[in-house]
PDB file of C-alpha atoms in Angstrom:
ATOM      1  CA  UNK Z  16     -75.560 -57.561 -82.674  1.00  0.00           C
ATOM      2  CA  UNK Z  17     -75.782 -56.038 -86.564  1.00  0.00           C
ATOM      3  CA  UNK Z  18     -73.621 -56.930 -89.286  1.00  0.00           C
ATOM      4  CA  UNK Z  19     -72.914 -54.225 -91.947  1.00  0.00           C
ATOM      5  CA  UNK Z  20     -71.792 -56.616 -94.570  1.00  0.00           C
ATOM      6  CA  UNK Z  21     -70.048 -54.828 -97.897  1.00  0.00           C
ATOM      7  CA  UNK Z  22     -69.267 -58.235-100.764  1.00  0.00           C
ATOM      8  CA  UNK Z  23     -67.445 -57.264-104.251  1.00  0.00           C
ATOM      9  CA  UNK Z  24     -68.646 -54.083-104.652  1.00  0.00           C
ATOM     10  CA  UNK Z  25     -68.024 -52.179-107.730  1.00  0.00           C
ATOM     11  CA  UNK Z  26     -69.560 -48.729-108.393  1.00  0.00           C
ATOM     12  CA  UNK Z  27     -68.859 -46.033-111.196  1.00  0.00           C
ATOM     13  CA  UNK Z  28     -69.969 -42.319-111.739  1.00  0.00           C
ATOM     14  CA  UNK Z  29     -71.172 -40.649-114.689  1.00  0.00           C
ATOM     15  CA  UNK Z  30     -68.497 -37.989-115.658  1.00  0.00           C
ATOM     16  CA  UNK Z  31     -68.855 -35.794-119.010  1.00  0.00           C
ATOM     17  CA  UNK Z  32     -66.551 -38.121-120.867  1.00  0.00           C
ATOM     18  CA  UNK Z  33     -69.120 -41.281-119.475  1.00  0.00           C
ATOM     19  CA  UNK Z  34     -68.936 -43.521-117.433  1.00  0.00           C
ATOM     20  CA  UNK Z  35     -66.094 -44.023-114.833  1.00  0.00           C
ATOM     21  CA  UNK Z  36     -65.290 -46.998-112.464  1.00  0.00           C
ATOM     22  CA  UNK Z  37     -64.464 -45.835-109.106  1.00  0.00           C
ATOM     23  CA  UNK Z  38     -64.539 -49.039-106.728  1.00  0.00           C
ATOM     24  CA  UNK Z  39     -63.410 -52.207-108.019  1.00  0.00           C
ATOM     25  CA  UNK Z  40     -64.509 -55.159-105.966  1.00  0.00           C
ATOM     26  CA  UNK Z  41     -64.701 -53.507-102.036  1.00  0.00           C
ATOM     27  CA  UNK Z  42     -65.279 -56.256 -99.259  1.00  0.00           C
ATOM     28  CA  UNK Z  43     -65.254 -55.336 -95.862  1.00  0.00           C
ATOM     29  CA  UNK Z  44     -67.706 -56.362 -93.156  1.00  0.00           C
ATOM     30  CA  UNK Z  45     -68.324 -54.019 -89.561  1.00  0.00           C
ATOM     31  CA  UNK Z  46     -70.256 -55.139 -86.932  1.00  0.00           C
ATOM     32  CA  UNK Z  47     -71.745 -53.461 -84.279  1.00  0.00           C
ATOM     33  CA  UNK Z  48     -69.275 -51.686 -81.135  1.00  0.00           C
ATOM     34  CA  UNK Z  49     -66.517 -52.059 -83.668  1.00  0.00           C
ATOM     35  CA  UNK Z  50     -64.454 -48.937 -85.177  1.00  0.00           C
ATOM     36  CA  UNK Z  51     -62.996 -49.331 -88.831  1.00  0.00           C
ATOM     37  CA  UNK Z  52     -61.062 -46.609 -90.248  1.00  0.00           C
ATOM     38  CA  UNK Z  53     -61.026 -46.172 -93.625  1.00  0.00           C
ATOM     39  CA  UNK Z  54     -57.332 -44.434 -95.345  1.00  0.00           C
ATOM     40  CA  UNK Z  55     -56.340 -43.551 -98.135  1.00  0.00           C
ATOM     41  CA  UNK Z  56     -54.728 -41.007-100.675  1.00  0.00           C
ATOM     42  CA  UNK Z  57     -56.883 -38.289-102.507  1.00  0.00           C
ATOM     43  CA  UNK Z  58     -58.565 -40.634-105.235  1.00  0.00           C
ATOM     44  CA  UNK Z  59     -59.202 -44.173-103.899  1.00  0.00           C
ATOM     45  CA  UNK Z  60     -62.638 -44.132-103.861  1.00  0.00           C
ATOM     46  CA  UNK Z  61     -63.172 -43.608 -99.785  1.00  0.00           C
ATOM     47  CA  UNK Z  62     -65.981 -41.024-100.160  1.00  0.00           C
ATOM     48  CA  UNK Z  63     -67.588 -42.649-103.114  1.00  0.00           C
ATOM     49  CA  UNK Z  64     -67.737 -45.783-100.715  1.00  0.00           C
ATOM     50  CA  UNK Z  65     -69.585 -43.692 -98.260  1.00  0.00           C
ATOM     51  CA  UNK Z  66     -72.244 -42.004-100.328  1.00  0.00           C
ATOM     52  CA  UNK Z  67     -72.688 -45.277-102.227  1.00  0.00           C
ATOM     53  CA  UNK Z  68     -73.941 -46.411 -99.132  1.00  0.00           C
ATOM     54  CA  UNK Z  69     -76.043 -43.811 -98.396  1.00  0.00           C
ATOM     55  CA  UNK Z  70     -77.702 -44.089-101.801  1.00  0.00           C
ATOM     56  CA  UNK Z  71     -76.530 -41.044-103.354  1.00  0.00           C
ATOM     57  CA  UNK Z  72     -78.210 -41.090-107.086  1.00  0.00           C
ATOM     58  CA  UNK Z  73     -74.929 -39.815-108.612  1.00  0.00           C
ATOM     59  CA  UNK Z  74     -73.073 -43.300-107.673  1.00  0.00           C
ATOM     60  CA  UNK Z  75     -74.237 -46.429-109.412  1.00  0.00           C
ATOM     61  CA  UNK Z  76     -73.351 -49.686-107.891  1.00  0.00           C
ATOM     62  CA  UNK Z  77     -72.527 -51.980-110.917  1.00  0.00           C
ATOM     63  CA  UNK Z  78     -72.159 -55.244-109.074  1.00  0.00           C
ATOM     64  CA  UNK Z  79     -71.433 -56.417-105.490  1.00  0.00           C
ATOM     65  CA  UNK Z  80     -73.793 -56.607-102.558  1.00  0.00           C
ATOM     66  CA  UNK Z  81     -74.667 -54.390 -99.283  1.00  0.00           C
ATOM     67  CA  UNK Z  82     -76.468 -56.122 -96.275  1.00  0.00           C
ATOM     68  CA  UNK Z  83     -77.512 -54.823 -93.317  1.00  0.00           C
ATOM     69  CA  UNK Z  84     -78.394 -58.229 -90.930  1.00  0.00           C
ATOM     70  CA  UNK Z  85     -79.025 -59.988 -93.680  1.00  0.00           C
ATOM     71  CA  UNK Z  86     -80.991 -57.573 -95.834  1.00  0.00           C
ATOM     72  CA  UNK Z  87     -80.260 -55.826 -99.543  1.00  0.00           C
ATOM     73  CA  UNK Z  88     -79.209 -52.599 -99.002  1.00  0.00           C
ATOM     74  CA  UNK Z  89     -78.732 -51.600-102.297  1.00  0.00           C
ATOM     75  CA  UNK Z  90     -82.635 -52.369-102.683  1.00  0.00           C
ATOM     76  CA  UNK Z  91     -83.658 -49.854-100.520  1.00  0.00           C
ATOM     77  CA  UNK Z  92     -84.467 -46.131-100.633  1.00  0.00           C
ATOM     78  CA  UNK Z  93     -82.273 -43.206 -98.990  1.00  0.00           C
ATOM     79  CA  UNK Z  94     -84.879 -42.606 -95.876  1.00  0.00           C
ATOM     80  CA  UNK Z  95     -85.065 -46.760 -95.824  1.00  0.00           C
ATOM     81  CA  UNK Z  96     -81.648 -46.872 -95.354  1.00  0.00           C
ATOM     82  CA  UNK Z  97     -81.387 -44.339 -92.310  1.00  0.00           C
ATOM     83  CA  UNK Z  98     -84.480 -46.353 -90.753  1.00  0.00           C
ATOM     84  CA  UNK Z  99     -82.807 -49.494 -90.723  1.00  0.00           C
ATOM     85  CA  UNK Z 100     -79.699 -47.747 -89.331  1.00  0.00           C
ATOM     86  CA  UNK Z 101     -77.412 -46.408 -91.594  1.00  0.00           C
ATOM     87  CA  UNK Z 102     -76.028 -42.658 -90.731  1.00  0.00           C
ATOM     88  CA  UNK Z 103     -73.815 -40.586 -93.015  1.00  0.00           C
ATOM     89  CA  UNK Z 104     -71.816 -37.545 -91.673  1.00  0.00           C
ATOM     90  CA  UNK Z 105     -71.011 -35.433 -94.856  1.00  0.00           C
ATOM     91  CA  UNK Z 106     -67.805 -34.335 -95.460  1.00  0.00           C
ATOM     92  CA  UNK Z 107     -69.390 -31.038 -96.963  1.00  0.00           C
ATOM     93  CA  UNK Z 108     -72.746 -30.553 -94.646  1.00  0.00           C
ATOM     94  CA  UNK Z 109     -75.307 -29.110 -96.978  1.00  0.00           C
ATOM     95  CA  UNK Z 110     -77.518 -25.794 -95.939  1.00  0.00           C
ATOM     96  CA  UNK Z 111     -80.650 -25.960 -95.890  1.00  0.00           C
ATOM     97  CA  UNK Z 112     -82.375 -22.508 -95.581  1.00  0.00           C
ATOM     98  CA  UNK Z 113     -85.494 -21.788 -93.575  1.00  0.00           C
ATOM     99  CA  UNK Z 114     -85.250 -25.040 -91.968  1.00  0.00           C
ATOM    100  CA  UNK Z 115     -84.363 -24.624 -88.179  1.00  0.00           C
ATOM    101  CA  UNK Z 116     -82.320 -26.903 -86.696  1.00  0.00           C
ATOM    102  CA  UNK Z 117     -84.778 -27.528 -84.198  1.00  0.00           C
ATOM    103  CA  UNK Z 118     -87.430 -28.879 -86.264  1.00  0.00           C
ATOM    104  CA  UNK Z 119     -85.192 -30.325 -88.907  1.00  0.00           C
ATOM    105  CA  UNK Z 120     -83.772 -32.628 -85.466  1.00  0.00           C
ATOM    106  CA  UNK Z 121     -87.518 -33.677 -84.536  1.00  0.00           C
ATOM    107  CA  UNK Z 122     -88.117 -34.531 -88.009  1.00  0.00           C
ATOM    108  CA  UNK Z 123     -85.472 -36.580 -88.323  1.00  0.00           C
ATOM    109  CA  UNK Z 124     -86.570 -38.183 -85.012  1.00  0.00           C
ATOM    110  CA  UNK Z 125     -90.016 -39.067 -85.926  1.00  0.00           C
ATOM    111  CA  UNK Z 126     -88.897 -40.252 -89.570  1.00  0.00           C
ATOM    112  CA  UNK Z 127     -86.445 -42.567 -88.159  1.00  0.00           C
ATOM    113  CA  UNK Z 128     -88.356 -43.846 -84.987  1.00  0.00           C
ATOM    114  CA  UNK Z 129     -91.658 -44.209 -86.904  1.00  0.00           C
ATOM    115  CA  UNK Z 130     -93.452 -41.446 -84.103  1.00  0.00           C
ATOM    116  CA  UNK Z 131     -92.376 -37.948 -82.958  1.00  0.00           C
ATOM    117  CA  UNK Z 132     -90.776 -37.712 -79.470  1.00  0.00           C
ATOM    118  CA  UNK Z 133     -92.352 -35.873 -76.446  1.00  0.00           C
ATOM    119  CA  UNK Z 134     -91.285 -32.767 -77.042  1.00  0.00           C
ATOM    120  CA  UNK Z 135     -90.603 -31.579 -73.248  1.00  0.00           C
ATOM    121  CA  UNK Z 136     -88.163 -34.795 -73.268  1.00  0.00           C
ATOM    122  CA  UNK Z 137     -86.845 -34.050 -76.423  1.00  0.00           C
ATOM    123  CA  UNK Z 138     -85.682 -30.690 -75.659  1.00  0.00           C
ATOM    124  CA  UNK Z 139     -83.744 -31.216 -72.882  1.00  0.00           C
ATOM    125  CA  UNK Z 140     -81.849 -33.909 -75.024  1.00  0.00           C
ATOM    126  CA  UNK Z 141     -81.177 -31.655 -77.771  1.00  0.00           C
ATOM    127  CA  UNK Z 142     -80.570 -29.086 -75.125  1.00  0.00           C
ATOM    128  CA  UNK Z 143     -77.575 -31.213 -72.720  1.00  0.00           C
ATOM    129  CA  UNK Z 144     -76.490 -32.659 -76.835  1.00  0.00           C
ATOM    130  CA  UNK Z 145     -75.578 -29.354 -77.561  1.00  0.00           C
ATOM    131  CA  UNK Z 146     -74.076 -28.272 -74.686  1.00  0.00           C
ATOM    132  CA  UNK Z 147     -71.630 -31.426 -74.297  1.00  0.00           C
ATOM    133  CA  UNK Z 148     -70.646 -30.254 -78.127  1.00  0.00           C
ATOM    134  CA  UNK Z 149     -70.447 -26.794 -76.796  1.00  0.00           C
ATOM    135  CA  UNK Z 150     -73.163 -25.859 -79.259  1.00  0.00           C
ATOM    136  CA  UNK Z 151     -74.652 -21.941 -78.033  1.00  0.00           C
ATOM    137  CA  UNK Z 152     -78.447 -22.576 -77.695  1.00  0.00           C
ATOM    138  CA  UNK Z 153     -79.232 -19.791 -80.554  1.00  0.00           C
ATOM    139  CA  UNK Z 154     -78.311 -22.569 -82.858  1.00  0.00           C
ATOM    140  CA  UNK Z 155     -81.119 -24.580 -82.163  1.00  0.00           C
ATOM    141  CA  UNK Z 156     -83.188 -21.549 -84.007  1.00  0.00           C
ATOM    142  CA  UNK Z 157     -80.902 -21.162 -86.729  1.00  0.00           C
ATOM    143  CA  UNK Z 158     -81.789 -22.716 -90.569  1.00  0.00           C
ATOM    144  CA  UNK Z 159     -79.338 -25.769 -90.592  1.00  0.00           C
ATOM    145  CA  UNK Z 160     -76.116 -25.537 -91.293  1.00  0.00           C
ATOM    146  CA  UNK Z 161     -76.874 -21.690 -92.514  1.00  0.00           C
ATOM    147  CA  UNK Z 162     -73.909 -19.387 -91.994  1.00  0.00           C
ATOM    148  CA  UNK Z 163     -72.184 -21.831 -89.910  1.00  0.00           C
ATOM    149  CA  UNK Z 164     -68.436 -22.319 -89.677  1.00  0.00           C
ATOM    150  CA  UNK Z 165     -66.901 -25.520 -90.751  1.00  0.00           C
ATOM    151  CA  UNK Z 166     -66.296 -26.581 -86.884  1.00  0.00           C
ATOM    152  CA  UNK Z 167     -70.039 -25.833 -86.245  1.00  0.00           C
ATOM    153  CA  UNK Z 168     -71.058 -27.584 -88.920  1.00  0.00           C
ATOM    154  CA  UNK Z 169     -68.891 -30.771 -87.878  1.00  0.00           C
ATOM    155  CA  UNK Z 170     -70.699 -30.309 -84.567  1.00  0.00           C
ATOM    156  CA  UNK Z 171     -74.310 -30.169 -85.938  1.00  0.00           C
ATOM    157  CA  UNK Z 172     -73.223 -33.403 -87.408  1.00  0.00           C
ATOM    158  CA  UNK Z 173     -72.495 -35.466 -84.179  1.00  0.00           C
ATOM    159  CA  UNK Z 174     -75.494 -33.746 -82.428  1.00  0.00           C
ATOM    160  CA  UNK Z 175     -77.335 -35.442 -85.116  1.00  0.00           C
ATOM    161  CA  UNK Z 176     -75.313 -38.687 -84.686  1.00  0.00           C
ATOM    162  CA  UNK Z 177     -76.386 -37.940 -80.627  1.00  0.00           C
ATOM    163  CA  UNK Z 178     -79.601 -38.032 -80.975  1.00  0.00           C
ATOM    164  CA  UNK Z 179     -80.786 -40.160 -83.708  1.00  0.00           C
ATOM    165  CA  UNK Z 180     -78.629 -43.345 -82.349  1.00  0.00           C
ATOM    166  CA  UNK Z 181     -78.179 -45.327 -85.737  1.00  0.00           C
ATOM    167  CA  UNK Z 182     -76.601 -48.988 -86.145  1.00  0.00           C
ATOM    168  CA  UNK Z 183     -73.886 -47.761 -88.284  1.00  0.00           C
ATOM    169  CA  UNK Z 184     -72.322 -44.053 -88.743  1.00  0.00           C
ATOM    170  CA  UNK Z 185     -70.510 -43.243 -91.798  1.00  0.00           C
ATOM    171  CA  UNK Z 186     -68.062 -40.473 -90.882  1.00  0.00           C
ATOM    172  CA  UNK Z 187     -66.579 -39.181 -94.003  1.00  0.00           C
ATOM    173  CA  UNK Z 188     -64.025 -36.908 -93.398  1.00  0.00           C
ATOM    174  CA  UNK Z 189     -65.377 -35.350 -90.027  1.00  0.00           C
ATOM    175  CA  UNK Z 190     -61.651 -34.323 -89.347  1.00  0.00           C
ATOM    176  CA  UNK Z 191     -61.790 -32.181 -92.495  1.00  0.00           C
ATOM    177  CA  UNK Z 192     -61.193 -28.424 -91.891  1.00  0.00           C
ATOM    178  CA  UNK Z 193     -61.371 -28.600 -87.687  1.00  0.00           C
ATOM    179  CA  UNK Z 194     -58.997 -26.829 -85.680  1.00  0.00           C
ATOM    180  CA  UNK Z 195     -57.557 -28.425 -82.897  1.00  0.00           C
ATOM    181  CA  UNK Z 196     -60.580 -27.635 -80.219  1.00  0.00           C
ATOM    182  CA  UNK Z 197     -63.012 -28.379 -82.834  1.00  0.00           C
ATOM    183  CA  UNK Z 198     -61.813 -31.533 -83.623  1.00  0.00           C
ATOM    184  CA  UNK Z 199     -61.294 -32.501 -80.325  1.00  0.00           C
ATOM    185  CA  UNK Z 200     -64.708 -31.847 -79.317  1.00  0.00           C
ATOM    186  CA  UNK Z 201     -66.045 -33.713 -82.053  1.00  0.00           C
ATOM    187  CA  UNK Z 202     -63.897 -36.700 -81.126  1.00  0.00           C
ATOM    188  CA  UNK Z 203     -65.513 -36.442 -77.282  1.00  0.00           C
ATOM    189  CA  UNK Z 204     -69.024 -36.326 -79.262  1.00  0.00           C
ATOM    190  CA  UNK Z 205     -68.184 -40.049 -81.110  1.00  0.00           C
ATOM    191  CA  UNK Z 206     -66.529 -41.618 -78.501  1.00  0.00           C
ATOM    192  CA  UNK Z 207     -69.780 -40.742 -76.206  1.00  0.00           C
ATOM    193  CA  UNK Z 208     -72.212 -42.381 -78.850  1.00  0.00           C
ATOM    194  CA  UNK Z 209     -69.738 -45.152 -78.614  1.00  0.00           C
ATOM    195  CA  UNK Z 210     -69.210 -45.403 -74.824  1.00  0.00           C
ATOM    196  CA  UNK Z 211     -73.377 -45.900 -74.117  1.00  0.00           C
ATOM    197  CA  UNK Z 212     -74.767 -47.826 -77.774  1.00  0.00           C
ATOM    198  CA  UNK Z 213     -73.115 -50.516 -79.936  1.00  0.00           C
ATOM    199  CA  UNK Z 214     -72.982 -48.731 -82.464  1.00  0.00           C
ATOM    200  CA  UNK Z 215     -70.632 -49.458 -85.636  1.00  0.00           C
ATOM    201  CA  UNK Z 216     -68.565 -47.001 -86.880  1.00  0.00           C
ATOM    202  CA  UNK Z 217     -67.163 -46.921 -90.482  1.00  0.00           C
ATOM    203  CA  UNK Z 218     -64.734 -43.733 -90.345  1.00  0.00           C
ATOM    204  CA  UNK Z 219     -62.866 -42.098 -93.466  1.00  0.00           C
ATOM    205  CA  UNK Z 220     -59.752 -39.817 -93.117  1.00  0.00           C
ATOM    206  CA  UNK Z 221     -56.773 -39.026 -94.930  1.00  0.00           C
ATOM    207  CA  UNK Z 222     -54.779 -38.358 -91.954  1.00  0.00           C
ATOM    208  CA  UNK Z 223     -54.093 -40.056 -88.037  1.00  0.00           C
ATOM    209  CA  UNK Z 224     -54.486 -37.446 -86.092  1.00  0.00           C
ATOM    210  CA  UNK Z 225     -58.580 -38.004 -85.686  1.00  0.00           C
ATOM    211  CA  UNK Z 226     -57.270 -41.350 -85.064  1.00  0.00           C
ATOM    212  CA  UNK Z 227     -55.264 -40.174 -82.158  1.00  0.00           C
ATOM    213  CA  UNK Z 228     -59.066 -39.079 -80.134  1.00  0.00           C
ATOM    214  CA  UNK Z 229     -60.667 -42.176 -81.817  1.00  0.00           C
ATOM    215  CA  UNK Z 230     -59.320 -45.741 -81.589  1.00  0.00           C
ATOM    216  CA  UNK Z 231     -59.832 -47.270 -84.409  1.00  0.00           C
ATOM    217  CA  UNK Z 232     -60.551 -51.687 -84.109  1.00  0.00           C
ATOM    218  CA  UNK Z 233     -59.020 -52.010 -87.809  1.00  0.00           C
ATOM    219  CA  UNK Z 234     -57.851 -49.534 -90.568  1.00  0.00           C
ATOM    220  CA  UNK Z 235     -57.991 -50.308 -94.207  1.00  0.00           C
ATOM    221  CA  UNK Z 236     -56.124 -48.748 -96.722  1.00  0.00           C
ATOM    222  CA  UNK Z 237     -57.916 -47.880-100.078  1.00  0.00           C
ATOM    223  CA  UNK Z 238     -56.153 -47.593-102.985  1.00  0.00           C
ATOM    224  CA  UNK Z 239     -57.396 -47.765-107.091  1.00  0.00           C
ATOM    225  CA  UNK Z 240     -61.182 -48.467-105.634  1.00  0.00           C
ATOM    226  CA  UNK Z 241     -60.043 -51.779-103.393  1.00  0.00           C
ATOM    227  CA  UNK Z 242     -59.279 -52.518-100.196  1.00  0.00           C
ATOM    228  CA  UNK Z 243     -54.836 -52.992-100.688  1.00  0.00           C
ATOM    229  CA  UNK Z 244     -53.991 -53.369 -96.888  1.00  0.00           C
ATOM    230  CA  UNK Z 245     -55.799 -54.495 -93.743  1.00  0.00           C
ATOM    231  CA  UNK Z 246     -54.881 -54.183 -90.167  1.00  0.00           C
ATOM    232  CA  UNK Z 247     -55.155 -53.034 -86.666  1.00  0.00           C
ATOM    233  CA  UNK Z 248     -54.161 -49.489 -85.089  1.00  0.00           C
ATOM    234  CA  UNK Z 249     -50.602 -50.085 -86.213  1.00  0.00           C
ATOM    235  CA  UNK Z 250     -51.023 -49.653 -89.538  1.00  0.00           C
ATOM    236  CA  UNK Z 251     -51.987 -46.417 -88.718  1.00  0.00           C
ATOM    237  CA  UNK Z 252     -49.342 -45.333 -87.087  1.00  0.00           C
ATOM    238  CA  UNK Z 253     -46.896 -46.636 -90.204  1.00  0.00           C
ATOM    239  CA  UNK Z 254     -48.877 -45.115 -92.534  1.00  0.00           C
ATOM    240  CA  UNK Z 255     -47.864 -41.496 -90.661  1.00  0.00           C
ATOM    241  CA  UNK Z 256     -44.106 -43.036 -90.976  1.00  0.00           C
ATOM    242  CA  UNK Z 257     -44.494 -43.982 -94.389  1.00  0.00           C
ATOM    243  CA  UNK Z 258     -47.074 -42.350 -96.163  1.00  0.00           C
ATOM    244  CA  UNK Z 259     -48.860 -43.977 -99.419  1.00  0.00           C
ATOM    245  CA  UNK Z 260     -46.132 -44.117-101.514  1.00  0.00           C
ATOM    246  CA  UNK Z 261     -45.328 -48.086-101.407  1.00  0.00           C
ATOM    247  CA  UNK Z 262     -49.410 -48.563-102.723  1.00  0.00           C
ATOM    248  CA  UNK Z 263     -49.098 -46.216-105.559  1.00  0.00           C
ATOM    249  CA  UNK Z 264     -46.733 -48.027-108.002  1.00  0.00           C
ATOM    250  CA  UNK Z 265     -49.893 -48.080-110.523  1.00  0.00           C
ATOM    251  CA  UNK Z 266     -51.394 -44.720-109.297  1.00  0.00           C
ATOM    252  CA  UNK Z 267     -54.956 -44.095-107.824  1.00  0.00           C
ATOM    253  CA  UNK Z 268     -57.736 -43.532-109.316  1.00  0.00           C
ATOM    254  CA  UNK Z 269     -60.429 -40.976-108.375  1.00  0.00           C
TER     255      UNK Z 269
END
């Protein structure tokens, strides 16, 4: 079993005006085969959470610690982080031209796994991946993400998530722009990865209705940069009653 553990974590963002706090003391701990969902209003901090993790340069983390089983995060490099486990699913997947998906996939592979895979195995993974995401085989020779639509690029998303089998996934926002069908299919795609690993899954959303594919274990509620509320698939389901409004007395920040 791994232990993704998140202590006091405060992180800011340079803006033009300097800079600005956006988490203010986050704690939250995930452990492997469990599902936390992550909620909040536009604002709270739930995507700067996410690409903290993932060691984005344009977050600094001011105080507070990351392990993974024990070990500093927060020490490590972007590609050291995905090798010991971390994944993030972007909320806006980036393009990357003249790159096919193919060989951007393999890459990945061999990166994370420390050698490439046999390559008449490997295709037939990426090949039945893609077809359970009803993903047309032409895409495998497309440049990544190039021209795609926002559904297809949700899909190339969990296809990686398929294949490179991390400890933790950071979904941020993967319900963001699908239709029904697209998000649907992207739900099956998790709940697979979930059904035959242990993985841990750290998902962001503004809205239920992901959570109505994928059952969450706990849902927090982010508001101002901090954890406000903490509970199990209930709160959910009040926060669709109820909305945000009884958090925001002091307003959120972004």
């Amino acid at each position: 079993m791994s232990t993704l553990e998140i202590r006091d974590l405060h992180v800011s963002v340079e803006t033009k005006e300097g800079a600005k706090q956006i988490l203010r003391g986050v704690n939250l701990s995930i452990s492997s085969g469990e599902t936390h969902a992550i909620m909040g209003p536009n604002g709270s901090g739930k995507s700067t959470l996410a690409y903290s993790l993932a060691g984005h340069p344009k977050y600094t983390v001011t105080s507070g610690t990351v392990t993974l089983d024990g070990v500093d995060v927060l020490a490590m490099t972007v590609d050291e982080r995905a090798r010991a486990g971390l994944f993030l699913a972007m909320q806006y997947p980036v393009e990357v031209p003249g790159v096919s998906v193919t060989n951007f996939l393999r890459t990945a592979k061999t990166a994370i796994d420390g050698h490439a895979p046999k390559l008449r195995t490997w295709t037939k993974e990426v090949r039945a991946a893609m077809d359970k995401l009803r993903m047309d085989e032409s895409f495998a020779a497309r440049s990544v993400n190039e021209g795609f639509s926002g559904g297809e690029k949700k899909r190339h998303e969990i296809l990686q998530l398929e294949l490179l089998a991390p400890k933790f996934a950071i979904l941020d926002e993967t319900d963001s722009g699908l239709d029904v069908d697209a998000l649907r299919i992207v739900s099956e795609g998790v709940n697979r990865v979930k059904e035959t690993s242990d993985i841990g899954v750290l998902l962001i959303t503004h809205y239920t209705r992901i959570l109505r594919y994928i059952t969450p274990d706990f849902v927090h509620v982010f508001v101002d940069g901090r954890v406000a509320e903490e509970g199990g698939p209930e709160l959910a389901d009040r926060l669709e009653d109820e909305g945000y409004d009884r958090f925001l007395g002091a307003g959120a920040t972004a």
